[in-house]
Tab-separated table of C-alpha atoms in Angstrom:
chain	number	residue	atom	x	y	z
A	1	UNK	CA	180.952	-195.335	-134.507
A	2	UNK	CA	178.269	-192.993	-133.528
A	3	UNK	CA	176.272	-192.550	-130.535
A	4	UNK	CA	173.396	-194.841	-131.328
A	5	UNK	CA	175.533	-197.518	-133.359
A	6	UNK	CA	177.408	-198.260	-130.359
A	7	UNK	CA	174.203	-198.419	-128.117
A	8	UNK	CA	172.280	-200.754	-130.440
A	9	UNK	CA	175.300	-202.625	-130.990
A	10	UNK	CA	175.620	-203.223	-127.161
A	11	UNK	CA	172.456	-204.001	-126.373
A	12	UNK	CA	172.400	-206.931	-128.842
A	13	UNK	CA	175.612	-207.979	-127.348
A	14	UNK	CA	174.910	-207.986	-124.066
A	15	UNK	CA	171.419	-209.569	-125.128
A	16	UNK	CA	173.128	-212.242	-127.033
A	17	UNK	CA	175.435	-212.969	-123.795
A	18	UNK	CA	172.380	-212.984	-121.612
A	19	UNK	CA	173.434	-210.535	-119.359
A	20	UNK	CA	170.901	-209.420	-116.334
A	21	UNK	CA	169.590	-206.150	-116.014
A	22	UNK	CA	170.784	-204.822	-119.756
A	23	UNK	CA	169.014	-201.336	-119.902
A	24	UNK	CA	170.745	-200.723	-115.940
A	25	UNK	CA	173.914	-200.965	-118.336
A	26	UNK	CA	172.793	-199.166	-121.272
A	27	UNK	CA	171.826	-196.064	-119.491
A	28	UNK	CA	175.523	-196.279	-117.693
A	29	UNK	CA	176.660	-195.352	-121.037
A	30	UNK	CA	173.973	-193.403	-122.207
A	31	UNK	CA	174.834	-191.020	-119.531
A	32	UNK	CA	178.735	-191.446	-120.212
A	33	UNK	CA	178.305	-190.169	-123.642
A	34	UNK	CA	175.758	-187.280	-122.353
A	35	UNK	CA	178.832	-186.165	-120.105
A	36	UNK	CA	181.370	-186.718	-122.630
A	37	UNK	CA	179.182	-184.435	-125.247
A	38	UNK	CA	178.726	-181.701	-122.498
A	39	UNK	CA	182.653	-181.776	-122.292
A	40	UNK	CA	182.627	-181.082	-126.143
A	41	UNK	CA	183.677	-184.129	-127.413
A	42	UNK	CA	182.428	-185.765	-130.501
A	43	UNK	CA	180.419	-189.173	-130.490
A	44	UNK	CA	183.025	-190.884	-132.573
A	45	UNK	CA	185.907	-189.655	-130.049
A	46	UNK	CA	183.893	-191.044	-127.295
A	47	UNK	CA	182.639	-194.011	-128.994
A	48	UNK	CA	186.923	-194.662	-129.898
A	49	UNK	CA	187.493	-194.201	-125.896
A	50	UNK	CA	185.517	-196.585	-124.818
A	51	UNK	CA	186.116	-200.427	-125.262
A	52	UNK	CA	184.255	-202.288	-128.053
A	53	UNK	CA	180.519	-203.021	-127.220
A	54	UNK	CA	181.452	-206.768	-127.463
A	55	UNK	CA	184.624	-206.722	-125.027
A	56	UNK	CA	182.020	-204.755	-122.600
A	57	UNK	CA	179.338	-206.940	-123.049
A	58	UNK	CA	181.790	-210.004	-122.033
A	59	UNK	CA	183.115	-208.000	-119.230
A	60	UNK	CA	179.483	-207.813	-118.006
A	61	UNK	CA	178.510	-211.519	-118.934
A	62	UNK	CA	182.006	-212.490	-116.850
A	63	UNK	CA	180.775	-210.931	-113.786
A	64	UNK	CA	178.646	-214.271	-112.764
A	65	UNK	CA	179.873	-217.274	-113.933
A	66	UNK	CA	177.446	-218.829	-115.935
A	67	UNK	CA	174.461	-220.535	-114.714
A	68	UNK	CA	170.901	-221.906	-115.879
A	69	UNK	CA	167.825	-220.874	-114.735
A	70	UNK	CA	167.383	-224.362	-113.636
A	71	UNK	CA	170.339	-224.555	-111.691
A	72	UNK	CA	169.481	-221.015	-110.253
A	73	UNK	CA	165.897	-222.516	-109.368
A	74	UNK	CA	167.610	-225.306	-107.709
A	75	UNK	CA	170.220	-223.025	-105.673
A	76	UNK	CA	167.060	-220.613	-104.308
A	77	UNK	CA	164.724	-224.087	-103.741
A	78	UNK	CA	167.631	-225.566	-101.330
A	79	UNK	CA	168.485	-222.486	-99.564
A	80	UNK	CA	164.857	-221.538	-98.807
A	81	UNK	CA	164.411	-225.440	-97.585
A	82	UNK	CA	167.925	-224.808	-95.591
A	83	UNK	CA	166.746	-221.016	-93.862
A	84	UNK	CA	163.558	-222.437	-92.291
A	85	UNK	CA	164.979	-224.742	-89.789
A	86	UNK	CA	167.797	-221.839	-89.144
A	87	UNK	CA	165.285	-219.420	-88.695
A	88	UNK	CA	164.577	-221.734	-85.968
A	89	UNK	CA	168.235	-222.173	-84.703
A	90	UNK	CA	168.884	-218.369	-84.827
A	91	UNK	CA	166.031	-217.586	-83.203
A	92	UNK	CA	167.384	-219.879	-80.041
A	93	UNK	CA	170.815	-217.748	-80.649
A	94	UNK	CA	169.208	-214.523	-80.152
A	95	UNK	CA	167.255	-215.506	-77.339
A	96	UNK	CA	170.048	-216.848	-75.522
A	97	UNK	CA	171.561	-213.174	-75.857
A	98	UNK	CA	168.309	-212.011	-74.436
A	99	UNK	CA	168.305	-213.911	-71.530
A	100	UNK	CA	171.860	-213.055	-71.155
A	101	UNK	CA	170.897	-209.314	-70.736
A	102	UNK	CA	167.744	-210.275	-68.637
A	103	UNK	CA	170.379	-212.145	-66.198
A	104	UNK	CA	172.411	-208.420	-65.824
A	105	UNK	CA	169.372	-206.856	-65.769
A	106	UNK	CA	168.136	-208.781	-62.669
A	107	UNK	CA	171.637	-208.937	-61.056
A	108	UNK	CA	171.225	-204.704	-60.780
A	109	UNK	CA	168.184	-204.831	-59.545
A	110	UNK	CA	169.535	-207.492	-56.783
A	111	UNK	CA	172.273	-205.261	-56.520
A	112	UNK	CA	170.784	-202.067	-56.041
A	113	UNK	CA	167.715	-203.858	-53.568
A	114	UNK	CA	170.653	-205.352	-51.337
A	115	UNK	CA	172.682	-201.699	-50.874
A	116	UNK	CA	169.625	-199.939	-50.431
A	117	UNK	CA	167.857	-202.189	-48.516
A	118	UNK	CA	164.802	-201.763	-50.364
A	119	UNK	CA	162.899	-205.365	-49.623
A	120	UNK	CA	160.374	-206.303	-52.145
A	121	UNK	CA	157.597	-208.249	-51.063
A	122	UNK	CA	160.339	-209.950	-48.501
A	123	UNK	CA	162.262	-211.409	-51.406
A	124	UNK	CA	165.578	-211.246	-49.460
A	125	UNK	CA	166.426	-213.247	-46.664
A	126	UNK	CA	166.958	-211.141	-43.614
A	127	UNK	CA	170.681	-209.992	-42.562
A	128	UNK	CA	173.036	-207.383	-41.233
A	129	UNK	CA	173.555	-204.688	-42.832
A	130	UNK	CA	177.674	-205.217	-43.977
A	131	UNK	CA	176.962	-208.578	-45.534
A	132	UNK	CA	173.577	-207.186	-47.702
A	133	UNK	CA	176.273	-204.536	-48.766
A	134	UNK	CA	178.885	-206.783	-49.778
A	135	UNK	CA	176.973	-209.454	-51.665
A	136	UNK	CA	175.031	-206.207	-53.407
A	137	UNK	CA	178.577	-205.179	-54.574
A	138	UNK	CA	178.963	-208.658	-55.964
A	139	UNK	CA	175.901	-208.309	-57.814
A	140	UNK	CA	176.926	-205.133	-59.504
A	141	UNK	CA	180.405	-206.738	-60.629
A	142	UNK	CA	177.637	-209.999	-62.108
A	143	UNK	CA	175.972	-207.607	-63.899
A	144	UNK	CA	178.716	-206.001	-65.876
A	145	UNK	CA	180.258	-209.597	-66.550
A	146	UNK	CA	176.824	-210.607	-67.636
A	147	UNK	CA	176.067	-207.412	-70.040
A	148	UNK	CA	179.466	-207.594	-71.612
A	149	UNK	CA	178.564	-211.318	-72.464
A	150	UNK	CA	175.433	-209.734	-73.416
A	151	UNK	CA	176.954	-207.393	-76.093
A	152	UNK	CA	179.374	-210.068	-77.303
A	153	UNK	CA	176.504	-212.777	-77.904
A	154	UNK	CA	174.572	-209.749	-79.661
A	155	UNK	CA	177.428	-209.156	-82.063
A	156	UNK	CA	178.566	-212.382	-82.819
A	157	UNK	CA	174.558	-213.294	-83.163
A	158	UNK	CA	174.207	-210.968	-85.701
A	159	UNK	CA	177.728	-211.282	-87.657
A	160	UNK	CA	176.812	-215.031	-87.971
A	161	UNK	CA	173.416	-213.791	-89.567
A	162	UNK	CA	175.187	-211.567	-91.689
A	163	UNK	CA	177.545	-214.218	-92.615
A	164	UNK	CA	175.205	-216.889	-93.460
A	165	UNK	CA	172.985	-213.962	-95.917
A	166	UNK	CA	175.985	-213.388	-97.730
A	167	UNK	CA	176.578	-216.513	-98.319
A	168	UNK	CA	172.954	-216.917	-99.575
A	169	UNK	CA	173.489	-214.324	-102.260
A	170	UNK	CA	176.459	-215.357	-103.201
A	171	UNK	CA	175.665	-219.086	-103.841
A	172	UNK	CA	172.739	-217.652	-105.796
A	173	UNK	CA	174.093	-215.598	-107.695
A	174	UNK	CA	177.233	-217.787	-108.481
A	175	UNK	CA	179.647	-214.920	-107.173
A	176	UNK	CA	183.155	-215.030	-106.618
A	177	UNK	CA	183.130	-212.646	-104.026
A	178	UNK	CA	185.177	-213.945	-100.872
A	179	UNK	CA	183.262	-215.178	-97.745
A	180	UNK	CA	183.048	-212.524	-94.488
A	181	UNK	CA	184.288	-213.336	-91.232
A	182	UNK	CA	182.466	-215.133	-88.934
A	183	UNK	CA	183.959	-212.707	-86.009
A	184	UNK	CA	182.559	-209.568	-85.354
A	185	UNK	CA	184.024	-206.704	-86.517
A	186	UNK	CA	185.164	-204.456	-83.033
A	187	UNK	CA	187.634	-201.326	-82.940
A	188	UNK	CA	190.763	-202.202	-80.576
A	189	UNK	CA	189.484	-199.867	-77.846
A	190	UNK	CA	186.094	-201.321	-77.898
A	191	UNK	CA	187.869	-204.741	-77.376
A	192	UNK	CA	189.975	-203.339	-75.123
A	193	UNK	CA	187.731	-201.577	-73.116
A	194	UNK	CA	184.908	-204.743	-72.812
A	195	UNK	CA	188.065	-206.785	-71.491
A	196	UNK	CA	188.912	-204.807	-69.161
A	197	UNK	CA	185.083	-203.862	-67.840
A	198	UNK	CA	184.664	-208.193	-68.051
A	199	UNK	CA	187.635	-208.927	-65.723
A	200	UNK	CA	187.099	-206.045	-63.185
A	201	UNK	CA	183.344	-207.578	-63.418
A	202	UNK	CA	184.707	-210.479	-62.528
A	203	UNK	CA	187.179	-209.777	-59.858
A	204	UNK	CA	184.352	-207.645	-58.201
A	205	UNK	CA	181.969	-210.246	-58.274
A	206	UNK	CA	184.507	-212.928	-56.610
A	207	UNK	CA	186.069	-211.022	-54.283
A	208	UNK	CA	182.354	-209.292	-52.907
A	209	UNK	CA	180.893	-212.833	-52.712
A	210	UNK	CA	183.654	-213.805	-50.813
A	211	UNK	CA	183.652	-211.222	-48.493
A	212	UNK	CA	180.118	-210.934	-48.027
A	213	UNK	CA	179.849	-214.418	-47.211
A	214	UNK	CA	182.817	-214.099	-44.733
A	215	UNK	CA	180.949	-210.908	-43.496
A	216	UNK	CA	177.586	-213.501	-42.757
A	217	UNK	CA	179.786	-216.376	-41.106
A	218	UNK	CA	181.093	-214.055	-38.714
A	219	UNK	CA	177.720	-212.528	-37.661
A	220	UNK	CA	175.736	-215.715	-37.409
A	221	UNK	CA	179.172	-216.795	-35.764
A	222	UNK	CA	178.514	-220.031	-38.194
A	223	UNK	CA	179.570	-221.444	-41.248
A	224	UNK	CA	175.770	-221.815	-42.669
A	225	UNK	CA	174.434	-218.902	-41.636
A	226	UNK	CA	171.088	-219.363	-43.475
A	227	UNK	CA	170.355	-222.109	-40.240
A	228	UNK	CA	171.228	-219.622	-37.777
A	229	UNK	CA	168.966	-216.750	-39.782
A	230	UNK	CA	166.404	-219.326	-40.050
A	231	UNK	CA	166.128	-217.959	-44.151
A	232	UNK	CA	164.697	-221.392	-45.422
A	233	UNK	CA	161.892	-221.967	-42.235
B	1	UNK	CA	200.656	-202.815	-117.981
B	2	UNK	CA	199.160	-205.528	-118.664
B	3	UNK	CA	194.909	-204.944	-118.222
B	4	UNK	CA	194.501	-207.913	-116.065
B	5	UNK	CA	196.872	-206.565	-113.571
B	6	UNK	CA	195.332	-202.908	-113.604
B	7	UNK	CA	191.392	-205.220	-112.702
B	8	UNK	CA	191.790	-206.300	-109.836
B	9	UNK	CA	193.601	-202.985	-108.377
B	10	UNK	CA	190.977	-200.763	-109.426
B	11	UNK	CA	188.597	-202.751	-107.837
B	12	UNK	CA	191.078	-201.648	-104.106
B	13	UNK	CA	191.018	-198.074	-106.047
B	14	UNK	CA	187.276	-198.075	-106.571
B	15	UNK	CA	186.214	-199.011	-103.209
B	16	UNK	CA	189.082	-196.621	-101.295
B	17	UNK	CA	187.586	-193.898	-103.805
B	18	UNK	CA	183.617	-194.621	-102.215
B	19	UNK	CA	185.411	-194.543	-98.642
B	20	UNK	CA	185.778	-190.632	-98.834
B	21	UNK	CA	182.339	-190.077	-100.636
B	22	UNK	CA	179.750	-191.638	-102.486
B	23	UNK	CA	180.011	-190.601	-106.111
B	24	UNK	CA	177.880	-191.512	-109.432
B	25	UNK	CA	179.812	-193.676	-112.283
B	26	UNK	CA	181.049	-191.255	-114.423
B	27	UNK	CA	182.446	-189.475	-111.456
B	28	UNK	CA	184.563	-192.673	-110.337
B	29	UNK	CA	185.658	-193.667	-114.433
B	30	UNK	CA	186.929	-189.927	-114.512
B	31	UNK	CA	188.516	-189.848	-111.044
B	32	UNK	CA	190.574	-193.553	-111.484
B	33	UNK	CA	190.964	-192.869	-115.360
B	34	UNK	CA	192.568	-189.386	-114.862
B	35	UNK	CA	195.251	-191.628	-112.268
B	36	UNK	CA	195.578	-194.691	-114.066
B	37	UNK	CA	195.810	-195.174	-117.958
B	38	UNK	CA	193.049	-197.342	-118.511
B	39	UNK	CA	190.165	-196.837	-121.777
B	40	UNK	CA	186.917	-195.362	-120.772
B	41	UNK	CA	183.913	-197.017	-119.415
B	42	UNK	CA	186.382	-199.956	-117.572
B	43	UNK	CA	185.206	-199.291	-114.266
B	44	UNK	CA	181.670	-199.971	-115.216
B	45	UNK	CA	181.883	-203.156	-115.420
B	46	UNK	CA	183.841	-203.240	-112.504
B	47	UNK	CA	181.416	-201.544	-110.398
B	48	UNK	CA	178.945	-203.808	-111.355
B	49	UNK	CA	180.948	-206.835	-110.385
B	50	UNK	CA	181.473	-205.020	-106.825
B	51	UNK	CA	177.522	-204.508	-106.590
B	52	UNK	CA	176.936	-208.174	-107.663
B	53	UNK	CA	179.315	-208.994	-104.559
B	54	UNK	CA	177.499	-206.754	-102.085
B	55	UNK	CA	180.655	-204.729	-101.872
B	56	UNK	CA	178.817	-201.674	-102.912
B	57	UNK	CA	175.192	-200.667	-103.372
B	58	UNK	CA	173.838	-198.124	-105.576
B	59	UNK	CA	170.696	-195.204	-104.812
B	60	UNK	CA	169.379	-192.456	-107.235
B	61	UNK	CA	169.809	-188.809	-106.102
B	62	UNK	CA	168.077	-185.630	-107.887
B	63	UNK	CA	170.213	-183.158	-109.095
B	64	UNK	CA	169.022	-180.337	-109.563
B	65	UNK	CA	167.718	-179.373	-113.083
B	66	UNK	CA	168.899	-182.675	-114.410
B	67	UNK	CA	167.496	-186.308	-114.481
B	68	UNK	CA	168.546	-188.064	-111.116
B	69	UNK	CA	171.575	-190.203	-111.088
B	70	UNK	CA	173.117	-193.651	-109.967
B	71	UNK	CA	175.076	-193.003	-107.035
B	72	UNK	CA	177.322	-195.647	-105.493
B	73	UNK	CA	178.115	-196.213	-102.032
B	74	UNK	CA	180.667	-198.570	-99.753
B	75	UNK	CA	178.642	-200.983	-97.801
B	76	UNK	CA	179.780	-201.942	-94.427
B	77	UNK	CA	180.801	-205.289	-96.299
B	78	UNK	CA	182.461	-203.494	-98.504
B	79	UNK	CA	184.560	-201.511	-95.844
B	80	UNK	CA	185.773	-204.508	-93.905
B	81	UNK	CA	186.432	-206.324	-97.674
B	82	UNK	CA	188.560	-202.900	-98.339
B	83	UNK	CA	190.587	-202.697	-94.928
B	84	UNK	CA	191.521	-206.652	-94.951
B	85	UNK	CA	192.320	-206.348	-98.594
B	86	UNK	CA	194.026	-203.037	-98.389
B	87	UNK	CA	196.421	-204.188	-95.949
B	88	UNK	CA	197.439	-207.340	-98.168
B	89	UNK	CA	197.815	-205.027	-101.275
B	90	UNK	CA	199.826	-202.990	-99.111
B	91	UNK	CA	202.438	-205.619	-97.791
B	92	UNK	CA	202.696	-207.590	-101.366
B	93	UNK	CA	203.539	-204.997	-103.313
B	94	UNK	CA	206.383	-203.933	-100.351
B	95	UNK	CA	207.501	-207.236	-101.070
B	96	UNK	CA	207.528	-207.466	-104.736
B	97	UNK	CA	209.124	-203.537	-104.663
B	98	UNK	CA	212.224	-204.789	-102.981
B	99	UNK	CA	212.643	-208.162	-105.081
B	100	UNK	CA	212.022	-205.701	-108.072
B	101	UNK	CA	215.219	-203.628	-106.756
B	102	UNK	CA	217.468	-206.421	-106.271
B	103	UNK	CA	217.299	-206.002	-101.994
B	104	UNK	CA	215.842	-210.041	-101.268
């Protein structure tokens, strides 16, 4: 079969079998046979390597299962109904992460106000010294607990957009393909490594708090020490 | 071998090919075709199955002195589709090996 039999004769097939995006296809093999001829074979020889234009056209056609436009119209109508309310949803998601990384944002500035005892407009109560230091130390260790949780929600956030636009395109286009995870993809050290930051977060924060408010009882010589510093007068 | 067995491996061979580099589609039907006996032109329609999945997306590239070409790359779907699947390919065909051999 020469060069342009086998083109013609594929692009009726593949026509015929109403495959999408034919001349994407044709000049696939248009530019097969162009490398094929450079190599110095013949069009027949080329035209004998390849499979029959109708076995490729019903690979191609095979790709999507079949489906009508109506059906197709149908698939994109729902989905587009679906997304608009989950815009909504995801929206909420994503701001929840933000307000997660707002929280750690604030806790280091608390943090970093208390140890330094720089005093904003009077924003914190009045105390010693060892307790300010303490409880500042706390914040630090709520911070990193807070902007691990704020990396986590940010990944699984956006896997679960991922996740639900793959499934978009694949409903639409009727694929086969298998669904992704809904986890987030993370190396083992990453993993590893936001664990152990979380829990030494967490054991910081506990332990400071504790001891800072220890630290307070014993200098107001009281177990409410916010009466004795009059903080709420 | 049977064709339908040789499918569905080149689609693990295509997409651990576009791991290392992205390459244009003559590039990959030479590469697998020179390891596996297959007939020309049978990744094509593979690679547009894999693109039709969102395993693997395509941009053109000038060359120089020559028309620009279809160049296909691994998306990150297409990575974590090729690790999880990888791995399966890897322990099935340990198993089937040794039932093969007699040794289960």
């Amino acid at each position: 079969m020469t060069r342009n039999r086998f083109m013609e004769e594929l692009g009726r097939r593949l026509k015929a079998l109403n495959v999408p995006d034919a001349e994407e296809i044709l000049a696939e093999y248009e530019e097969h046979f162009d490398f094929k001829l450079e190599e110095g074979k013949t069009e027949e020889e080329i035209a004998r390597r390849l499979s029959s234009p109708q076995e490729i056209a019903e690979e191609y056609a095979a790709v999507n299962r079949p489906q009508n436009k109506f059906e197709r119209g149908a698939k994109i109508a729902g989905i587009t109904a679906l997304s608009v309310p989950l815009c909504f949803v995801y929206a909420l998601m994503w701001a929840a992460a933000i307000v997660l990384g707002a929280f750690a944002a604030c806790a280091l500035a608390a943090g970093f106000c208390l140890i330094t005892t720089v005093n904003i407009a009077e924003l914190i109560p009045q105390m010693p010294y060892l307790p300010a230091l303490l409880t500042g130390i706390s914040c630090f260790g709520l911070c990193v607990l807070s902007a691990v949780g704020c990396v986590y929600a940010a990944l699984y956030v956006t896997q679960w957009g991922r996740c639900y636009l793959n499934w978009c395109r694949r409903t639409v286009r009727n694929s086969s393909a298998p669904a992704l995870s809904a986890l987030p993809k993370v190396s083992k050290k990453f993993a590893y490594g936001t664990k152990l930051l979380a829990a030494i977060g967490l054991v910081v924060f506990v332990a400071a708090l504790i001891a800072g408010y220890a630290a307070m009882c014993l200098y107001a010589g009281s177990l409410e020490p916010w009466h004795i510093w009059q903080w709420f007068e | 071998m049977n064709i339908q067995y040789k499918k569905g491996v080149i689609e693990l061979c295509i997409l651990s090919s576009l791991r290392k580099r992205d390459m244009y589609g003559y590039e990959l039907s030479e590469y697998i075709s020179d390891k596996i006996d297959i007939s020309d032109g049978t990744v094509y329609p593979i690679l547009r199955k894999l693109k039709s999945d969102g395993l693997v997306k395509t941009y053109l590239s000038e060359e120089s002195g020559g028309p620009p070409r279809k160049y296909y790359s691994l998306t990150q779907t297409g990575a974590e589709t090729f690790s999880r699947d990888a791995k399966e390919w890897l322990s099935f065909t340990e198993t089937v090996n040794k039932m093969l051999k007699g040794e289960e």
